[in-house]
Amino acid sequence: MSATLEALSQNLHECLGDRVKSLKVAFGEVTIEVDAADYLAVMEALRDRPELAFEELIDLCGVDYSTYGSVPRAGRRFAAVSHLLSISKNWRLRVRCFAPDDDFPSLPSVTSIWNSVNWFEREAFDLYGIVFPGHDDLRRILTDYGFIGHPFRKDFPVSGYVEMRYDPEQQRVIYQPVTIEPREITPRIVREATYGDVDNA
């Protein structure tokens, strides 16, 4: 481990104590996991403590851990993962926090700490259904307002639930049930000896 990552890990333990549930170093970055109850306090400390000084939140994304690496996973399903940057200290940090309820995933909004997270939280809400209480304008950002479900959840069907088309009789766009029949495409794996030869074309 580099001296920078070691110093960051030590500062995290000293400043956050037992609120850090796990700390891992991989691929040159530190990742910590915190409980939802400690999420806001930890994020404030990460910004405000001079030993940490994470001035910027550069990304937040939702994750569905129902299967991970093609293997069913035990434990909570939905998490918000934030990527923080300290310009003054020249280090980065990944913070993961699981929503305590899989049926209604909810985590406090950190827009009051970093306003740059506004659209990122909206995206996690839209695509994963993670609700962020305290967000001033939590609404869909990528799908349309009539969209049903959350398309990045791993149990969401690839073809979706509805499709839209223009109806010339009603002279407007309408929604209707999906007309695509699900099928499995099997790649061609047995070929003739001359398959692809230019002479046989």
Short mmCIF file of C-alpha atoms in Angstrom, two decimals, residues 21 56 74-76 108 124 131 136 150 170 181:
data_model
loop_
_atom_site.label_atom_id
_atom_site.label_comp_id
_atom_site.label_asym_id
_atom_site.label_seq_id
_atom_site.Cartn_x
_atom_site.Cartn_y
_atom_site.Cartn_z
CA LYS A 21 -17.98 -0.80 9.07
CA GLU A 56 -15.90 17.44 -4.01
CA ALA A 74 -27.00 -12.72 0.74
CA GLY A 75 -27.60 -9.45 2.54
CA ARG A 76 -29.10 -6.11 1.64
CA PRO A 108 -30.69 10.40 3.36
CA ALA A 124 -30.29 6.52 -8.71
CA VAL A 131 -35.46 7.28 -2.46
CA ASP A 136 -35.57 19.11 -2.91
CA HIS A 150 -36.85 1.08 -12.50
CA GLN A 170 -55.77 9.46 -31.86
CA GLU A 181 -42.08 -11.98 -27.64
#
